[in-house]
mmCIF file of C-alpha atoms in Angstrom:
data_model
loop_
_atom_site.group_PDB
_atom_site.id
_atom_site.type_symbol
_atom_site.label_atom_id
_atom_site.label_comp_id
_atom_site.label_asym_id
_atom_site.label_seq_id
_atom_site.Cartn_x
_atom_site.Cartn_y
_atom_site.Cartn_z
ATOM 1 C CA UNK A 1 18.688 -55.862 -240.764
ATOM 2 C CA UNK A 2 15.164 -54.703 -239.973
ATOM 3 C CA UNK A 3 14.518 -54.323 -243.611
ATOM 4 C CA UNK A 4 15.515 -57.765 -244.444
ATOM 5 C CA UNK A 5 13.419 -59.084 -241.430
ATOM 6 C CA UNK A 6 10.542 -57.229 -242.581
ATOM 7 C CA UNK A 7 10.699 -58.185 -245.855
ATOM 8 C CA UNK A 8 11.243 -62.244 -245.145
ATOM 9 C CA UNK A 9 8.100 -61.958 -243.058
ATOM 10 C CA UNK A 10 5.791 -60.012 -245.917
ATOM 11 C CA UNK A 11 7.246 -62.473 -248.379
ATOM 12 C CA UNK A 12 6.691 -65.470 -245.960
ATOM 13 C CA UNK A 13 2.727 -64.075 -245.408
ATOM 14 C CA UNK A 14 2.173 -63.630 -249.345
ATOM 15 C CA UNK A 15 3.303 -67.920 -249.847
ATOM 16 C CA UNK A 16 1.226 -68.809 -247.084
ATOM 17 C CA UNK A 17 -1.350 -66.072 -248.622
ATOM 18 C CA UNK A 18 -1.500 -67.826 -251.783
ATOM 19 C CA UNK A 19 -1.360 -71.773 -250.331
ATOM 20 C CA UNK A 20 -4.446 -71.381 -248.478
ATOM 21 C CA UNK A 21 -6.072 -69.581 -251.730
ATOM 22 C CA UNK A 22 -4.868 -72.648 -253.654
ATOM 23 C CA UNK A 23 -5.931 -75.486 -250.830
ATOM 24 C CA UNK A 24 -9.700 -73.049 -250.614
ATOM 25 C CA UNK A 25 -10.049 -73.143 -254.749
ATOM 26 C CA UNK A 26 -9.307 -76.899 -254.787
ATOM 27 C CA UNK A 27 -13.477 -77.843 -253.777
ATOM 28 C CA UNK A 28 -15.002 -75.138 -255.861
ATOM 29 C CA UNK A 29 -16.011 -76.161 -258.699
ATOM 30 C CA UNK A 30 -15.583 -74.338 -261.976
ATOM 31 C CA UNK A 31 -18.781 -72.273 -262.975
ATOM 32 C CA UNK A 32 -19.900 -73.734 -266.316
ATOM 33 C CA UNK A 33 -17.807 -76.914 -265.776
ATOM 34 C CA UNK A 34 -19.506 -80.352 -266.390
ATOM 35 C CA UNK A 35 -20.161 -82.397 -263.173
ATOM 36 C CA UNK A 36 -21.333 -86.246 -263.013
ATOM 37 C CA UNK A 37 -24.753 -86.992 -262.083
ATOM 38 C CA UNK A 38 -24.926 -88.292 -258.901
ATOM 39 C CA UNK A 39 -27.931 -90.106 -258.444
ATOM 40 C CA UNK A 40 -28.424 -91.362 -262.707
ATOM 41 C CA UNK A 41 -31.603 -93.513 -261.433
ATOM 42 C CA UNK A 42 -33.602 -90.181 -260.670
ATOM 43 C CA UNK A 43 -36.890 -90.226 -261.796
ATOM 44 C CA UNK A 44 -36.132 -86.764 -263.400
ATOM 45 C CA UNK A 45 -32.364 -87.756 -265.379
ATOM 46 C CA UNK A 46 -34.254 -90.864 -266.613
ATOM 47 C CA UNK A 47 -37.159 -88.771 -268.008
ATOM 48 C CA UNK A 48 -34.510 -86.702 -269.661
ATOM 49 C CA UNK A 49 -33.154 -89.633 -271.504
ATOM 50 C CA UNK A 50 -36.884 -90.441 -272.707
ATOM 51 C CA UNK A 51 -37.624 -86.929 -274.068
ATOM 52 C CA UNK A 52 -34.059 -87.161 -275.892
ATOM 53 C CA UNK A 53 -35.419 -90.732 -277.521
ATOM 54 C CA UNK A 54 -38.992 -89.721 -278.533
ATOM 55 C CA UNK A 55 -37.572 -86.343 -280.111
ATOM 56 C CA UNK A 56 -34.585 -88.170 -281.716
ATOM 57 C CA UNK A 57 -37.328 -90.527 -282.683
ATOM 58 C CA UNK A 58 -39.624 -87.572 -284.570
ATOM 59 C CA UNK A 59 -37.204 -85.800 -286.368
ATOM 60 C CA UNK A 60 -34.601 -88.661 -287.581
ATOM 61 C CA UNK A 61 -38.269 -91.273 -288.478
ATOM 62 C CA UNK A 62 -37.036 -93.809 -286.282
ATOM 63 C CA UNK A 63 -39.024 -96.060 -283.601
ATOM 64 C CA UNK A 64 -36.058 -96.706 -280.943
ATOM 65 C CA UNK A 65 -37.539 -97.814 -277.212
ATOM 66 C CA UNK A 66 -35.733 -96.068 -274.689
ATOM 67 C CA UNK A 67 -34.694 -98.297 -271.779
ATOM 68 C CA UNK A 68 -32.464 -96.229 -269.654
ATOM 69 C CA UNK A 69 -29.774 -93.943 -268.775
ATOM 70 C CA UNK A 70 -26.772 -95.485 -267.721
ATOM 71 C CA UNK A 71 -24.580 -92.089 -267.141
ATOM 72 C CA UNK A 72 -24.264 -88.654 -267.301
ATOM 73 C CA UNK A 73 -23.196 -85.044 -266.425
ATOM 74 C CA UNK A 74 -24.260 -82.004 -266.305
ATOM 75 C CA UNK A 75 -23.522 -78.602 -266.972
ATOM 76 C CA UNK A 76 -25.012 -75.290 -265.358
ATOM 77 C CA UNK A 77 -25.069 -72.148 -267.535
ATOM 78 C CA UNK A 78 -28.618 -69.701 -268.163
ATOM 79 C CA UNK A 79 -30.434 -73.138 -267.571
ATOM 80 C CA UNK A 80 -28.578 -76.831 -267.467
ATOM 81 C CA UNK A 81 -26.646 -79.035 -269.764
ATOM 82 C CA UNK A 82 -27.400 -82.796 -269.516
ATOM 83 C CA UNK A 83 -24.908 -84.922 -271.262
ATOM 84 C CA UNK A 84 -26.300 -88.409 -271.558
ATOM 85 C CA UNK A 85 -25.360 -91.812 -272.209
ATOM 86 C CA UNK A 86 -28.589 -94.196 -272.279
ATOM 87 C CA UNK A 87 -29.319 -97.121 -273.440
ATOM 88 C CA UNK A 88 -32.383 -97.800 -276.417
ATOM 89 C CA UNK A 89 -33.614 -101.017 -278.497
ATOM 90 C CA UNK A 90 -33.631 -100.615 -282.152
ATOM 91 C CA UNK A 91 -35.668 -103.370 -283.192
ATOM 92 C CA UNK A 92 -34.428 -106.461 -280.595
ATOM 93 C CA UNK A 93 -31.490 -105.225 -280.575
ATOM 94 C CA UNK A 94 -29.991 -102.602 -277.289
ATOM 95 C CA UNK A 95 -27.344 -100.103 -278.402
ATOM 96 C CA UNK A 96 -25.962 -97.586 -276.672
ATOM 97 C CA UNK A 97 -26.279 -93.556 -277.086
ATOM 98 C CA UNK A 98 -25.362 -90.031 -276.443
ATOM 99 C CA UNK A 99 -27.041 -87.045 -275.807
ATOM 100 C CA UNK A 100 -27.156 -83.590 -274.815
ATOM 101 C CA UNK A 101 -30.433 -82.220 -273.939
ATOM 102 C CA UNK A 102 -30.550 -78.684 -272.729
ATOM 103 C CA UNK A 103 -33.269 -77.444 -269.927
ATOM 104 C CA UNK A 104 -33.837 -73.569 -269.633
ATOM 105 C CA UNK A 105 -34.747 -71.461 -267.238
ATOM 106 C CA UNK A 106 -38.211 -72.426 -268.025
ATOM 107 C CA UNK A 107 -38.009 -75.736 -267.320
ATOM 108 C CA UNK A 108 -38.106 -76.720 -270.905
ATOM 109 C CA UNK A 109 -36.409 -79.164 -272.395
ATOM 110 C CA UNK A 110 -34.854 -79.039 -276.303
ATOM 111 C CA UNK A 111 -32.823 -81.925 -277.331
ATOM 112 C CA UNK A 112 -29.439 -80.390 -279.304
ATOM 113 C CA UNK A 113 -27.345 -83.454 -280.462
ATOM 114 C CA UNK A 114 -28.116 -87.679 -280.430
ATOM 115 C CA UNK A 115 -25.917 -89.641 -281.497
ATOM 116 C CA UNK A 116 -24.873 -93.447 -281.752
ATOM 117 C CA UNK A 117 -22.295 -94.734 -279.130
ATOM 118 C CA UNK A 118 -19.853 -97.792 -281.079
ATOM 119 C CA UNK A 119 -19.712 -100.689 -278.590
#
């Protein structure tokens, strides 16, 4: 009988064991996993969505105006992920884009994919 006791109380500490695990793992977030940008109107996130316009501008020949960046997330790894959507005139016309722009550890920035958003 004491066995049985003994081992309905170890079993009944390991589920509780494991609950609170699960409830404490619920609000950490998953290294490497993207998070949305909290504050998109930072003078720093917008400035991001210029450099991703001027270099898509250079390399594809093309004279877009960036306006703004409407959303985004972003990713920490061995520097930070910054996946765009902004907003750019071609000509008189706005259209909507995507981007990922990576910043290293030295604070520089390299622009790795742009791309047209369909309305």
């Amino acid at each position: 009988m004491a066995k049985a006791l003994f081992f309905v109380a170890s079993l009944l500490l390991y589920v509780l064991s494991l609950s609170s695990l699960a409830v404490a793992t619920q609000h950490l977030d998953l290294v490497g996993s993207y998070k949305p940008i909290k504050n998109i109107d930072e003078p720093q996130i917008q400035s991001l969505g210029e450099f991703a316009v001027n270099e898509h501008n250079k390399h594809a020949k093309t004279q877009l105006q960036f306006q703004k960046v409407i959303s985004g997330e972003m990713q920490i790894v061995a520097g930070t992920n910054y996946n765009l959507r902004l907003t750019a005139l071609e000509g008189t016309s706005s259209r909507t884009y995507g981007t990922l722009v990576f910043t290293d550890l030295n604070n520089k920035n390299n622009l790795i994919n742009f791309f047209d958003v369909p309305n």
